[in-house]
PDB file of C-alpha atoms in Angstrom:
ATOM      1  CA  UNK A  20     189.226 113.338 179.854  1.00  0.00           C
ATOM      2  CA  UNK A  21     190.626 111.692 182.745  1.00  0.00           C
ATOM      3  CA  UNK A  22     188.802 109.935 185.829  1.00  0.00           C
ATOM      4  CA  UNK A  23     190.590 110.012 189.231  1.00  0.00           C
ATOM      5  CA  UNK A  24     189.280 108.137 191.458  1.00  0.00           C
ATOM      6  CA  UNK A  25     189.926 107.243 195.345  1.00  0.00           C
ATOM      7  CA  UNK A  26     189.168 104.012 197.086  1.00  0.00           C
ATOM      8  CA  UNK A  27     189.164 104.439 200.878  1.00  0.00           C
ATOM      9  CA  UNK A  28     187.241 101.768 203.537  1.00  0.00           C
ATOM     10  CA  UNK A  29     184.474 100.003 200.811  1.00  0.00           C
ATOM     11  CA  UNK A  30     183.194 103.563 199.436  1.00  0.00           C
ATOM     12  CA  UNK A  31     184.887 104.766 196.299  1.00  0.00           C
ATOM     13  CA  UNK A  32     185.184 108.658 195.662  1.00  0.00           C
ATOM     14  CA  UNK A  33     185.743 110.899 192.631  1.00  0.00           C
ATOM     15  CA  UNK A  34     189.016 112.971 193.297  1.00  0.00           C
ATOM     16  CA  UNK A  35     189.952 115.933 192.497  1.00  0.00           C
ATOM     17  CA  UNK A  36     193.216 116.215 191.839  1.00  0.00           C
ATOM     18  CA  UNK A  37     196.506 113.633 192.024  1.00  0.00           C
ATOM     19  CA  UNK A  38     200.161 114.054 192.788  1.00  0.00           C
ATOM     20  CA  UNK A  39     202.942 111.353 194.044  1.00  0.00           C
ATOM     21  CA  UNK A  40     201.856 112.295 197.725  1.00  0.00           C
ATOM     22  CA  UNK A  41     198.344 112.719 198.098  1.00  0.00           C
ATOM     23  CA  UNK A  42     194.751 113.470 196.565  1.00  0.00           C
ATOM     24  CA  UNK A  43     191.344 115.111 197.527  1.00  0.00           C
ATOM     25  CA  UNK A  44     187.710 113.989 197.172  1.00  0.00           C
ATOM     26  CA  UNK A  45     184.751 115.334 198.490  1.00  0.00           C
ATOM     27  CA  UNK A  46     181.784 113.851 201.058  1.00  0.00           C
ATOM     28  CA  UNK A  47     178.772 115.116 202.309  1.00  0.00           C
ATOM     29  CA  UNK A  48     178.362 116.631 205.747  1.00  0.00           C
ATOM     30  CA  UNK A  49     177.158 113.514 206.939  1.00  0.00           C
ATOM     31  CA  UNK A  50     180.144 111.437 206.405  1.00  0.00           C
ATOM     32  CA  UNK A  51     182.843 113.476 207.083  1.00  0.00           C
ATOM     33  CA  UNK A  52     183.279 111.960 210.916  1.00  0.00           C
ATOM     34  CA  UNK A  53     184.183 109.293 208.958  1.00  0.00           C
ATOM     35  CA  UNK A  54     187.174 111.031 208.316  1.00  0.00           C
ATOM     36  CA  UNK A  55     188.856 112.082 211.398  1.00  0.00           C
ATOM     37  CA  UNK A  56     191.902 114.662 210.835  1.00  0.00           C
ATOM     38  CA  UNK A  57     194.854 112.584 211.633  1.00  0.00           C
ATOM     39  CA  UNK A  58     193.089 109.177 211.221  1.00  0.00           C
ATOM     40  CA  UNK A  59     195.112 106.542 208.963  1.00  0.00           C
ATOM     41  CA  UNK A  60     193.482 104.144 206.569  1.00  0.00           C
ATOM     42  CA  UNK A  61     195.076 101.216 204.804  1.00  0.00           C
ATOM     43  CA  UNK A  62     194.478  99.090 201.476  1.00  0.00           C
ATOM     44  CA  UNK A  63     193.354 102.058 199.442  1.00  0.00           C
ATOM     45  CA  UNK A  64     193.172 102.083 195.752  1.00  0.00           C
ATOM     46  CA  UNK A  65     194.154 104.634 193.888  1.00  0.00           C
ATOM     47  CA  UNK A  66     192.698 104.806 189.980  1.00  0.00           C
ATOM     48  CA  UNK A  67     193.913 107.038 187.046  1.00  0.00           C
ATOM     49  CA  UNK A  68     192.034 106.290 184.112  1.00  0.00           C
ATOM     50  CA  UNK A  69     193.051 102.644 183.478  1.00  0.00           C
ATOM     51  CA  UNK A  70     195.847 102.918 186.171  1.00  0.00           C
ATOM     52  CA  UNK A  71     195.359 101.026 188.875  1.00  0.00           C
ATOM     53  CA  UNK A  72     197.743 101.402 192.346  1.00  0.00           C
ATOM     54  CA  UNK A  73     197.188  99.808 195.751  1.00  0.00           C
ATOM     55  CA  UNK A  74     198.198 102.396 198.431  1.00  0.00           C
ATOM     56  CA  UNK A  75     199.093 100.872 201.491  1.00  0.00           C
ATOM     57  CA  UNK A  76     198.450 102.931 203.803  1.00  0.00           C
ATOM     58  CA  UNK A  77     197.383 107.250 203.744  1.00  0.00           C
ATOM     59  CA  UNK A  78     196.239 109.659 206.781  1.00  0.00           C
ATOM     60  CA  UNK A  79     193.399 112.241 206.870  1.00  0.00           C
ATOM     61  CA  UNK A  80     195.723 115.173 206.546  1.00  0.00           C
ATOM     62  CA  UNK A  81     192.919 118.148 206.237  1.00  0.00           C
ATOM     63  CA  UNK A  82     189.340 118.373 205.794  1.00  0.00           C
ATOM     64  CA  UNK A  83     187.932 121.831 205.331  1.00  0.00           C
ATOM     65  CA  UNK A  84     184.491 123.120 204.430  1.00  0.00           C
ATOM     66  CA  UNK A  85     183.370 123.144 200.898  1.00  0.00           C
ATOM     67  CA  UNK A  86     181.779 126.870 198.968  1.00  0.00           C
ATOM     68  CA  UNK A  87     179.603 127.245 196.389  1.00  0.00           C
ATOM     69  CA  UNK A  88     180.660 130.095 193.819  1.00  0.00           C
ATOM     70  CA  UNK A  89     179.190 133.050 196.298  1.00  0.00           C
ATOM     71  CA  UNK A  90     182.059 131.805 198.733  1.00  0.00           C
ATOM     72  CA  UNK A  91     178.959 130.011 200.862  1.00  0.00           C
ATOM     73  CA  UNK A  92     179.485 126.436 202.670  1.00  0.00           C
ATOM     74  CA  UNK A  93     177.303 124.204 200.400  1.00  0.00           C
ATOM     75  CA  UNK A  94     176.780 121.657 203.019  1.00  0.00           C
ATOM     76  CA  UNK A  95     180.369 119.011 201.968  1.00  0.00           C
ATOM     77  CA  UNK A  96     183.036 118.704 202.821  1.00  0.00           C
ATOM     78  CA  UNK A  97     187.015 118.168 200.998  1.00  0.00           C
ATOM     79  CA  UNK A  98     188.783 115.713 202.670  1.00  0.00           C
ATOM     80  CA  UNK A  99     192.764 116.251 202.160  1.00  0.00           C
ATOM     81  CA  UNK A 100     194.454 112.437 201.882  1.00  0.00           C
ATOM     82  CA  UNK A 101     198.813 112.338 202.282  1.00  0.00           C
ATOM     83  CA  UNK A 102     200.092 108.834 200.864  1.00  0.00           C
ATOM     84  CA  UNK A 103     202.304 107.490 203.376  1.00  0.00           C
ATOM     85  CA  UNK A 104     205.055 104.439 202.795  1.00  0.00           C
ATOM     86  CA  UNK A 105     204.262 104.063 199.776  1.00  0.00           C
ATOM     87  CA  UNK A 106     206.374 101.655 197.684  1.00  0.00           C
ATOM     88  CA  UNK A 107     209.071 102.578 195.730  1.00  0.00           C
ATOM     89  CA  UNK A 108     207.789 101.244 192.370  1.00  0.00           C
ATOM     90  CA  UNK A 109     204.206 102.717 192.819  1.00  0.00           C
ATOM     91  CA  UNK A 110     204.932 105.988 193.502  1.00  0.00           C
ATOM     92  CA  UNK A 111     206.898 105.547 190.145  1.00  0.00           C
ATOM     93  CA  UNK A 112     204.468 104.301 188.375  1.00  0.00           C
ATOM     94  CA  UNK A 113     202.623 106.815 189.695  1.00  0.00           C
ATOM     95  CA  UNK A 114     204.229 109.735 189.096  1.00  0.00           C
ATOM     96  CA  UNK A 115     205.024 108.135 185.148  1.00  0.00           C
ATOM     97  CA  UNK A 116     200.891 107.743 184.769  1.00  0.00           C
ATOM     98  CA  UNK A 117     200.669 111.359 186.267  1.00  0.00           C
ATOM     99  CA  UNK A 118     203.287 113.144 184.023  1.00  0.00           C
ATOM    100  CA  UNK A 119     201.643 111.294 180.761  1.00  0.00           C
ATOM    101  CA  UNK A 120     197.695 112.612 181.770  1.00  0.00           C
ATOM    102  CA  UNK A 121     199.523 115.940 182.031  1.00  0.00           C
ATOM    103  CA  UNK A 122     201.070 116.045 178.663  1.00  0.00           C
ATOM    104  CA  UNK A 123     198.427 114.487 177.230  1.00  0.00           C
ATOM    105  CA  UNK A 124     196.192 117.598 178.540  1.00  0.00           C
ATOM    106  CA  UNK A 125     198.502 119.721 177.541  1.00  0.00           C
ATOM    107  CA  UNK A 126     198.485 118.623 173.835  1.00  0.00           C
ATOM    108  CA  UNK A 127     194.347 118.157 173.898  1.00  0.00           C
ATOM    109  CA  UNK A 128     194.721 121.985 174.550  1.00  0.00           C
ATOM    110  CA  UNK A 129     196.919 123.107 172.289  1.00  0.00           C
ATOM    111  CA  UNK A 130     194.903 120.871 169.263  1.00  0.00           C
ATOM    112  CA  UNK A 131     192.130 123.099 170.553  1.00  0.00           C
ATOM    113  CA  UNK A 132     193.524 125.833 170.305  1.00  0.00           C
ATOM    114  CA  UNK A 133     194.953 125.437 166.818  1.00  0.00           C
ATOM    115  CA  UNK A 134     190.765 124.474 165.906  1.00  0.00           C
ATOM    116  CA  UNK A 135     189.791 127.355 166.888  1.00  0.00           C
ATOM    117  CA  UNK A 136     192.456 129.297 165.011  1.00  0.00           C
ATOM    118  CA  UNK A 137     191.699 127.854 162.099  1.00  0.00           C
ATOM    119  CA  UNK A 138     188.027 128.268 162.343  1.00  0.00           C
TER     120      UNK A 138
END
């Protein structure tokens, strides 16, 4: 129900999760010297279903191997991202667009629930 994605450099990612000071995505093996441990970007974007937010600036701040469900590397990588200076108003925005997908989830569950009970 809700699409998180990351804009970093000109290649656009599909996150994995969101808070008010970072997010994750994942690359294959082959790009992840792209994203140096440390490195900063700037002018990222930042989408939340129809949210939009312009994140300055953000550093690399882990990239760690990525395991299949045997607990095997499957050959990608996560890439760890920390938002850094970011403005203010954003990261209120932010955190307002964040805590409505999160009750929203929360009440697409319980409807489901209350389905199946009724089934």
């Amino acid at each position: 129900f809700i699409t998180l994605q990351f804009k970093i450099g000109e290649e656009v990612y599909t996150a994995h999760d969101i808070s008010a000071g970072g997010t994750s995505f994942t690359v294959p093996e082959d790009k992840i010297e792209l994203f140096p441990e440390g490195e900063f970007f700037k002018d990222c974007m930042l989408r939340l279903n129809r949210d939009k937010f312009e994140i300055p600036k953000v550093k690399i701040a882990k990239t760690w191997p990525d395991k299949d469900k045997a607990g095997e590397p499957n050959g990608k990588y996560k890439v760890g991202i920390a938002f850094v200076d970011v403005p203010k108003a954003t990261e209120e925005e932010l955190f307002k667009s964040i805590n409505g997908e999160a009750r929203a989830e929360e009440i697409r569950k319980d409807l489901l629930k209350k389905k199946i009970a009724n089934q």
